[in-house]
Amino acid sequence: MSPVVPFSDLAAMTREIREAVDQGWERLLQGSRFIGGAAVEEFEQAWAEYCGTRHAVGVANGTDALQLTLMALGIGPGDEVVVPSNTFVASAEAVVLAGATMLLTADDLQAAITPRTRAVIVVHLYGQMPDMDALSRTADKASILLLEDAAQAHGATWHGRPAGSIGQAGCFSFYPGKNLGAFGDAGAVVTADADLAKRLRSLRDHGRVAGSHYRHELVGMNSRLDALQAVVLTAKLARLDAWNEARRSIAARYRAAFASGPIRLVEDEAGARGVYHLAVARIPDRERVRQQLTAMGIETGIHYPIPCHRQAPYVRFASGPLPVSEAAAEQVLSLPMFPHLRDDQVARVCEAVFEAVTAKEVQIA
Ligand SMILES: *Cc1c(COP(=O)(O)O)cnc(C)c1O
């Protein structure tokens, strides 16, 4: 039985851009230049402009965007990078793949910095941006680099500055389910630093010397953005602001509906304008509420049930228990959120959540 309200629905977005993609792919197939070329350059330029930065380097996925950025900055064995534990595992994975170790902290960047710390990866989780002024000050004072994992925050802003444009580099994933999603894997790094952009372009293409086919100056990877995906991303970029606006108004309706109740939606910091990649509520009795919602045909998700420092390969990098991340992992529940979610569906979710949460209170009493 299909759900009354699905968690996500990519098909409606695909329909909106179908014609532009068909035309773009038709042109591409005629020229048959599938790696690099005008389609990739056009998207890179548009994405840099959208993010308010000078350069955008398309890569194969968001994890590579992070890993290549660390490589390009010379961060590797012996270095430490501070990463939050309540995030998608790729934020931490990239650090370990680059050969650096990570220090995990609940909230406090300052407390996590040691003489070996080279960088912090700030994750704009759920599409929300934290206090970037405070984080930048702390990073500057400690002379460490601030990098942004903006994989969930395409178009989010901090005092008007787009996600990805505040740190030394901003890393994006265009995985299909992200706010700006390709028809497969894709990613990009944005930066104002021309040297960094140049190193990234070389590293994503086997460390090639720019303009040379046979000379290599770095040990790189194969992590290029496909031209087919660049066409999709260019078509979707034209719709991104409207889709983000739709997500915000759905979030506003959830927020209003829950205003009097015992559950709260994860909210914007003052000064931030989120893009609600996910609509996350904190619910103490999460598992029971989730089961009840499922029974009522409401699909939900959990982001994320196991914090990174409890995942086997990363246990050894945690410096101790992380009560904030652990509590979040037990309580977070992601409600249906996608631009084409209808008003009547939002209303169904609100009613169902209210019913499920109230049932719990009756049970306790
Ligand atoms: C999706 C995501 C990534 C990884 O992106 P991929 O394109 O899947 O490699 C990294 N960090 C966060 C926060 C993400 O949500």
CSV table of C-alpha atoms and ligand atoms in Angstrom, one decimal:
chain,number,residue,atom,x,y,z
A,1,MET,CA,0.0,0.0,0.0
A,2,SER,CA,1.4,3.4,-0.9
A,3,PRO,CA,1.6,5.9,1.8
A,4,VAL,CA,-1.0,8.7,2.3
A,5,VAL,CA,1.9,11.2,2.6
A,6,PRO,CA,5.3,10.1,1.1
A,7,PHE,CA,8.5,11.3,2.8
A,8,SER,CA,9.8,12.7,-0.5
A,9,ASP,CA,8.8,12.8,-4.1
A,10,LEU,CA,11.3,13.6,-6.8
A,11,ALA,CA,9.0,12.9,-9.8
A,12,ALA,CA,7.2,16.2,-9.5
A,13,MET,CA,10.5,18.1,-9.7
A,14,THR,CA,11.6,16.0,-12.7
A,15,ARG,CA,8.4,16.8,-14.5
A,16,GLU,CA,9.0,20.6,-14.1
A,17,ILE,CA,12.4,20.5,-15.8
A,18,ARG,CA,11.9,17.6,-18.2
A,19,GLU,CA,11.7,19.7,-21.3
A,20,ALA,CA,14.8,21.7,-20.5
A,21,VAL,CA,16.7,18.5,-19.8
A,22,ASP,CA,15.5,16.9,-23.0
A,23,GLN,CA,16.6,19.8,-25.0
A,24,GLY,CA,20.0,20.1,-23.2
A,25,TRP,CA,20.6,16.3,-23.6
A,26,GLU,CA,19.7,16.5,-27.3
A,27,ARG,CA,22.4,19.1,-27.8
A,28,LEU,CA,24.9,17.1,-25.8
A,29,LEU,CA,24.2,13.9,-27.7
A,30,GLN,CA,24.8,15.7,-31.0
A,31,GLY,CA,28.2,16.8,-29.9
A,32,SER,CA,28.8,13.7,-27.7
A,33,ARG,CA,31.2,15.5,-25.4
A,34,PHE,CA,30.3,13.7,-22.2
A,35,ILE,CA,33.3,14.7,-19.9
A,36,GLY,CA,34.0,18.3,-19.4
A,37,GLY,CA,33.0,20.8,-22.1
A,38,ALA,CA,30.5,23.7,-22.3
A,39,ALA,CA,27.7,22.0,-20.3
A,40,VAL,CA,30.0,21.5,-17.2
A,41,GLU,CA,31.6,25.0,-17.5
A,42,GLU,CA,28.2,26.6,-17.9
A,43,PHE,CA,26.9,25.0,-14.7
A,44,GLU,CA,30.1,25.7,-12.8
A,45,GLN,CA,29.8,29.4,-13.6
A,46,ALA,CA,26.1,29.6,-12.7
A,47,TRP,CA,26.7,27.7,-9.4
A,48,ALA,CA,29.6,30.0,-8.4
A,49,GLU,CA,27.4,33.0,-9.2
A,50,TYR,CA,24.5,31.6,-7.2
A,51,CYS,CA,26.7,30.9,-4.2
A,52,GLY,CA,28.3,34.4,-4.4
A,53,THR,CA,31.8,32.9,-4.9
A,54,ARG,CA,34.3,33.3,-7.8
A,55,HIS,CA,34.9,29.6,-8.5
A,56,ALA,CA,32.9,26.4,-8.6
A,57,VAL,CA,34.6,23.1,-9.4
A,58,GLY,CA,32.2,20.3,-10.3
A,59,VAL,CA,33.1,16.8,-9.0
A,60,ALA,CA,31.6,13.4,-8.9
A,61,ASN,CA,29.8,13.6,-5.5
A,62,GLY,CA,29.6,15.4,-2.2
A,63,THR,CA,32.0,13.1,-0.4
A,64,ASP,CA,34.7,13.6,-3.0
A,65,ALA,CA,34.0,17.4,-2.7
A,66,LEU,CA,35.0,17.2,0.9
A,67,GLN,CA,37.9,14.8,0.4
A,68,LEU,CA,39.4,16.7,-2.5
A,69,THR,CA,39.1,20.0,-0.6
A,70,LEU,CA,41.1,18.5,2.3
A,71,MET,CA,43.7,17.1,-0.1
A,72,ALA,CA,44.0,20.4,-2.0
A,73,LEU,CA,44.6,22.2,1.3
A,74,GLY,CA,47.3,19.7,2.2
A,75,ILE,CA,45.4,18.3,5.2
A,76,GLY,CA,46.5,14.7,5.8
A,77,PRO,CA,48.2,12.3,8.2
A,78,GLY,CA,49.0,13.9,11.5
A,79,ASP,CA,46.4,16.6,11.2
A,80,GLU,CA,43.2,16.8,13.0
A,81,VAL,CA,39.8,18.1,11.7
A,82,VAL,CA,36.9,18.9,14.0
A,83,VAL,CA,33.6,17.4,12.7
A,84,PRO,CA,30.3,17.2,14.5
A,85,SER,CA,29.0,13.7,15.2
A,86,ASN,CA,25.4,14.3,14.4
A,87,THR,CA,25.8,14.4,10.6
A,88,PHE,CA,25.7,12.1,7.6
A,89,VAL,CA,28.7,9.8,7.9
A,90,ALA,CA,30.4,11.3,4.8
A,91,SER,CA,31.4,14.4,6.7
A,92,ALA,CA,33.6,12.3,8.9
A,93,GLU,CA,34.5,9.7,6.2
A,94,ALA,CA,36.2,12.4,4.1
A,95,VAL,CA,38.5,13.4,6.9
A,96,VAL,CA,39.6,9.8,7.5
A,97,LEU,CA,40.0,9.2,3.7
A,98,ALA,CA,42.2,12.2,3.5
A,99,GLY,CA,44.4,10.6,6.1
A,100,ALA,CA,43.7,13.2,8.9
A,101,THR,CA,42.1,12.2,12.2
A,102,MET,CA,39.0,13.8,13.4
A,103,LEU,CA,38.1,15.1,16.8
A,104,LEU,CA,34.5,14.9,17.6
A,105,THR,CA,32.7,17.4,19.8
A,106,ALA,CA,29.2,17.9,20.8
A,107,ASP,CA,29.0,21.7,20.3
A,108,ASP,CA,32.1,23.3,21.4
A,109,LEU,CA,34.6,23.9,18.6
A,110,GLN,CA,36.9,25.8,21.0
A,111,ALA,CA,37.2,22.9,23.4
A,112,ALA,CA,38.0,20.5,20.5
A,113,ILE,CA,40.9,22.5,19.1
A,114,THR,CA,44.4,21.1,19.8
A,115,PRO,CA,47.8,22.1,18.4
A,116,ARG,CA,47.3,19.5,15.6
A,117,THR,CA,44.0,20.9,14.5
A,118,ARG,CA,44.1,22.3,11.0
A,119,ALA,CA,40.4,22.7,10.1
A,120,VAL,CA,36.8,22.5,11.2
A,121,ILE,CA,34.1,21.2,8.9
A,122,VAL,CA,30.9,23.1,9.7
A,123,VAL,CA,27.9,21.0,8.6
A,124,HIS,CA,24.8,23.0,7.7
A,125,LEU,CA,22.6,20.1,8.8
A,126,TYR,CA,19.0,19.8,7.6
A,127,GLY,CA,19.6,23.0,5.6
A,128,GLN,CA,20.1,25.2,8.6
A,129,MET,CA,23.2,27.4,9.2
A,130,PRO,CA,24.7,27.9,12.6
A,131,ASP,CA,26.2,31.1,13.9
A,132,MET,CA,28.9,31.5,11.3
A,133,ASP,CA,30.3,34.8,12.8
A,134,ALA,CA,31.0,33.0,16.1
A,135,LEU,CA,32.5,30.0,14.4
A,136,SER,CA,34.6,32.1,12.0
A,137,ARG,CA,36.0,34.1,14.9
A,138,THR,CA,36.9,31.0,16.8
A,139,ALA,CA,38.5,29.4,13.8
A,140,ASP,CA,40.4,32.6,13.0
A,141,LYS,CA,41.7,33.0,16.5
A,142,ALA,CA,43.0,29.4,16.5
A,143,SER,CA,44.4,29.9,12.9
A,144,ILE,CA,42.5,26.9,11.6
A,145,LEU,CA,40.6,26.7,8.3
A,146,LEU,CA,36.8,26.8,8.3
A,147,LEU,CA,35.2,24.5,5.6
A,148,GLU,CA,31.5,24.2,5.0
A,149,ASP,CA,29.7,20.9,4.3
A,150,ALA,CA,26.8,22.5,2.6
A,151,ALA,CA,25.4,19.3,1.1
A,152,GLN,CA,22.0,19.9,2.7
A,153,ALA,CA,22.0,23.7,2.4
A,154,HIS,CA,21.8,24.8,-1.3
A,155,GLY,CA,20.6,28.4,-1.1
A,156,ALA,CA,20.6,28.8,2.7
A,157,THR,CA,22.0,32.1,3.9
A,158,TRP,CA,23.7,33.6,7.0
A,159,HIS,CA,23.0,37.4,7.2
A,160,GLY,CA,22.4,37.2,3.4
A,161,ARG,CA,25.7,35.3,2.7
A,162,PRO,CA,25.0,32.0,0.8
A,163,ALA,CA,26.0,28.7,2.3
A,164,GLY,CA,29.4,27.7,0.9
A,165,SER,CA,30.7,31.3,0.5
A,166,ILE,CA,31.8,32.0,4.1
A,167,GLY,CA,34.5,29.4,4.7
A,168,GLN,CA,37.7,28.8,2.7
A,169,ALA,CA,35.6,26.4,0.7
A,170,GLY,CA,32.0,25.1,0.5
A,171,CYS,CA,31.3,21.5,-0.4
A,172,PHE,CA,28.1,20.5,-2.1
A,173,SER,CA,26.4,17.2,-2.9
A,174,PHE,CA,23.9,17.0,-5.8
A,175,TYR,CA,22.7,13.5,-4.8
A,176,PRO,CA,19.2,13.2,-6.2
A,177,GLY,CA,17.4,13.8,-2.9
A,178,LYS,CA,19.3,17.0,-2.0
A,179,ASN,CA,17.6,20.5,-2.5
A,180,LEU,CA,19.5,20.7,-5.8
A,181,GLY,CA,19.8,17.1,-7.1
A,182,ALA,CA,21.1,15.5,-10.2
A,183,PHE,CA,19.8,12.3,-11.9
A,184,GLY,CA,22.6,10.4,-10.2
A,185,ASP,CA,25.7,11.3,-8.2
A,186,ALA,CA,27.3,14.8,-8.5
A,187,GLY,CA,28.9,17.4,-6.4
A,188,ALA,CA,30.9,20.7,-6.4
A,189,VAL,CA,33.3,22.8,-4.4
A,190,VAL,CA,32.9,26.6,-4.3
A,191,THR,CA,35.7,28.9,-3.2
A,192,ALA,CA,36.9,32.5,-3.6
A,193,ASP,CA,40.5,31.2,-3.6
A,194,ALA,CA,41.8,30.9,-7.2
A,195,ASP,CA,44.8,28.7,-6.2
A,196,LEU,CA,42.6,26.3,-4.4
A,197,ALA,CA,40.2,26.1,-7.3
A,198,LYS,CA,43.1,25.4,-9.6
A,199,ARG,CA,44.4,22.6,-7.4
A,200,LEU,CA,40.9,21.1,-7.2
A,201,ARG,CA,40.5,21.1,-11.0
A,202,SER,CA,43.8,19.2,-11.2
A,203,LEU,CA,43.0,16.8,-8.4
A,204,ARG,CA,39.6,15.9,-9.7
A,205,ASP,CA,41.2,14.9,-13.0
A,206,HIS,CA,44.2,12.7,-12.0
A,207,GLY,CA,46.3,15.6,-11.0
A,208,ARG,CA,46.6,16.8,-14.6
A,209,VAL,CA,48.5,20.0,-15.5
A,210,ALA,CA,45.9,22.4,-16.8
A,211,GLY,CA,45.6,22.2,-20.5
A,212,SER,CA,47.9,19.2,-20.8
A,213,HIS,CA,46.6,15.7,-21.6
A,214,TYR,CA,49.7,13.8,-20.6
A,215,ARG,CA,51.4,15.7,-17.8
A,216,HIS,CA,50.4,15.2,-14.2
A,217,GLU,CA,51.6,17.3,-11.3
A,218,LEU,CA,49.7,15.8,-8.3
A,219,VAL,CA,48.4,12.4,-7.2
A,220,GLY,CA,44.7,13.0,-7.8
A,221,MET,CA,41.5,11.1,-8.3
A,222,ASN,CA,38.9,10.5,-11.0
A,223,SER,CA,36.1,12.7,-9.7
A,224,ARG,CA,34.7,14.7,-12.6
A,225,LEU,CA,31.2,16.0,-13.0
A,226,ASP,CA,29.4,14.3,-15.9
A,227,ALA,CA,28.2,16.7,-18.6
A,228,LEU,CA,24.8,14.8,-18.6
A,229,GLN,CA,24.4,15.8,-14.9
A,230,ALA,CA,25.6,19.4,-15.5
A,231,VAL,CA,22.6,19.8,-17.9
A,232,VAL,CA,20.2,18.5,-15.3
A,233,LEU,CA,21.7,20.8,-12.6
A,234,THR,CA,21.5,23.9,-14.8
A,235,ALA,CA,17.9,23.2,-15.5
A,236,LYS,CA,17.1,22.6,-11.9
A,237,LEU,CA,19.1,25.7,-10.7
A,238,ALA,CA,16.5,27.9,-12.4
A,239,ARG,CA,13.8,26.4,-10.1
A,240,LEU,CA,15.9,26.2,-6.8
A,241,ASP,CA,14.8,29.4,-5.2
A,242,ALA,CA,11.1,28.6,-5.9
A,243,TRP,CA,11.5,25.1,-4.5
A,244,ASN,CA,13.3,26.4,-1.4
A,245,GLU,CA,10.5,28.9,-0.9
A,246,ALA,CA,8.0,26.1,-1.0
A,247,ARG,CA,9.9,24.2,1.6
A,248,ARG,CA,10.0,27.2,3.8
A,249,SER,CA,6.3,27.7,3.7
A,250,ILE,CA,5.7,24.0,4.5
A,251,ALA,CA,8.1,24.4,7.5
A,252,ALA,CA,6.1,27.5,8.6
A,253,ARG,CA,2.9,25.5,8.5
A,254,TYR,CA,4.4,22.7,10.6
A,255,ARG,CA,5.8,25.2,13.0
A,256,ALA,CA,2.4,27.0,13.4
A,257,ALA,CA,0.6,23.7,13.9
A,258,PHE,CA,3.0,22.6,16.6
A,259,ALA,CA,3.2,26.0,18.3
A,260,SER,CA,1.0,24.9,21.2
A,261,GLY,CA,2.1,21.3,21.3
A,262,PRO,CA,5.0,19.5,23.1
A,263,ILE,CA,7.1,19.0,20.0
A,264,ARG,CA,9.3,21.5,18.2
A,265,LEU,CA,10.7,21.9,14.7
A,266,VAL,CA,14.4,22.5,14.4
A,267,GLU,CA,14.5,26.2,13.6
A,268,ASP,CA,16.6,29.0,12.0
A,269,GLU,CA,19.2,30.7,14.2
A,270,ALA,CA,18.6,34.4,14.3
A,271,GLY,CA,20.3,35.8,11.2
A,272,ALA,CA,20.1,32.5,9.3
A,273,ARG,CA,17.6,31.6,6.5
A,274,GLY,CA,17.4,27.9,6.2
A,275,VAL,CA,16.2,25.9,3.2
A,276,TYR,CA,14.6,23.0,5.1
A,277,HIS,CA,16.3,20.1,3.3
A,278,LEU,CA,14.6,18.2,6.1
A,279,ALA,CA,11.8,19.1,8.5
A,280,VAL,CA,13.2,17.7,11.8
A,281,ALA,CA,11.2,17.6,15.0
A,282,ARG,CA,12.5,16.4,18.4
A,283,ILE,CA,10.2,14.0,20.0
A,284,PRO,CA,11.2,12.3,23.3
A,285,ASP,CA,9.1,9.2,22.6
A,286,ARG,CA,10.2,9.0,19.0
A,287,GLU,CA,10.0,5.3,18.2
A,288,ARG,CA,6.4,4.9,19.3
A,289,VAL,CA,5.3,8.2,17.6
A,290,ARG,CA,7.0,7.0,14.4
A,291,GLN,CA,5.3,3.7,14.4
A,292,GLN,CA,1.9,5.3,14.9
A,293,LEU,CA,2.6,7.7,12.0
A,294,THR,CA,3.6,4.8,9.8
A,295,ALA,CA,0.3,3.1,10.7
A,296,MET,CA,-1.5,6.2,9.6
A,297,GLY,CA,0.3,6.2,6.2
A,298,ILE,CA,2.7,9.0,7.0
A,299,GLU,CA,6.3,8.3,5.9
A,300,THR,CA,9.0,9.7,8.1
A,301,GLY,CA,12.8,9.4,8.3
A,302,ILE,CA,15.5,9.6,11.0
A,303,HIS,CA,18.6,11.7,10.4
A,304,TYR,CA,20.5,10.1,11.9
A,305,PRO,CA,19.8,7.2,14.2
A,306,ILE,CA,23.5,6.4,14.9
A,307,PRO,CA,25.8,9.4,15.4
A,308,CYS,CA,29.2,9.1,13.7
A,309,HIS,CA,31.2,8.5,16.9
A,310,ARG,CA,29.1,5.3,17.5
A,311,GLN,CA,29.8,3.9,14.0
A,312,ALA,CA,32.4,1.2,14.2
A,313,PRO,CA,35.1,2.8,11.9
A,314,TYR,CA,35.0,6.1,13.8
A,315,VAL,CA,34.7,5.0,17.4
A,316,ARG,CA,38.4,5.5,17.9
A,317,PHE,CA,38.3,9.1,16.9
A,318,ALA,CA,35.8,10.2,19.6
A,319,SER,CA,37.3,11.7,22.7
A,320,GLY,CA,34.5,10.7,25.0
A,321,PRO,CA,30.7,10.4,25.3
A,322,LEU,CA,28.8,13.0,23.3
A,323,PRO,CA,25.6,13.5,25.1
A,324,VAL,CA,24.1,16.1,22.8
A,325,SER,CA,24.6,14.0,19.7
A,326,GLU,CA,23.4,10.9,21.5
A,327,ALA,CA,20.2,12.6,22.7
A,328,ALA,CA,19.6,14.0,19.2
A,329,ALA,CA,20.0,10.5,17.7
A,330,GLU,CA,17.3,9.2,20.0
A,331,GLN,CA,14.8,12.0,19.5
A,332,VAL,CA,15.0,13.3,15.9
A,333,LEU,CA,12.2,12.6,13.5
A,334,SER,CA,12.1,13.9,9.9
A,335,LEU,CA,8.6,14.7,8.7
A,336,PRO,CA,7.6,14.7,5.0
A,337,MET,CA,9.3,17.6,3.2
A,338,PHE,CA,9.6,18.3,-0.5
A,339,PRO,CA,8.5,21.3,-2.6
A,340,HIS,CA,5.4,19.7,-4.1
A,341,LEU,CA,3.9,18.5,-0.8
A,342,ARG,CA,0.3,19.6,-1.0
A,343,ASP,CA,-1.6,21.7,1.6
A,344,ASP,CA,-3.9,18.8,2.4
A,345,GLN,CA,-1.0,16.5,2.9
A,346,VAL,CA,0.7,18.9,5.3
A,347,ALA,CA,-2.6,19.1,7.2
A,348,ARG,CA,-2.7,15.3,7.3
A,349,VAL,CA,0.8,15.2,8.8
A,350,CYS,CA,0.0,17.8,11.4
A,351,GLU,CA,-3.2,16.0,12.5
A,352,ALA,CA,-1.4,12.7,12.6
A,353,VAL,CA,1.5,14.0,14.6
A,354,PHE,CA,-0.8,15.7,17.0
A,355,GLU,CA,-2.8,12.5,17.5
A,356,ALA,CA,0.3,10.4,18.0
A,357,VAL,CA,1.9,12.8,20.5
A,358,THR,CA,-1.3,13.3,22.4
A,359,ALA,CA,-1.9,9.5,22.6
A,360,LYS,CA,1.5,9.3,24.3
A,361,GLU,CA,0.3,11.8,26.9
A,362,VAL,CA,-2.8,9.8,27.6
A,363,GLN,CA,-0.7,6.7,28.0
A,364,ILE,CA,1.6,8.3,30.5
A,365,ALA,CA,-1.3,9.7,32.6
B,1,LIG,C1,24.7,13.9,1.2
B,1,LIG,C2,25.7,14.4,2.2
B,1,LIG,C3,27.1,14.2,2.0
B,1,LIG,C4,27.6,13.3,0.9
B,1,LIG,O1,27.3,13.6,-0.4
B,1,LIG,P1,27.3,12.4,-1.5
B,1,LIG,O2,27.1,13.2,-2.8
B,1,LIG,O3,26.3,11.4,-1.2
B,1,LIG,O4,28.7,11.8,-1.5
B,1,LIG,C5,28.0,14.8,2.8
B,1,LIG,N1,27.6,15.5,3.9
B,1,LIG,C6,26.3,15.7,4.2
B,1,LIG,C7,25.9,16.5,5.3
B,1,LIG,C8,25.3,15.1,3.3
B,1,LIG,O5,24.0,15.3,3.6
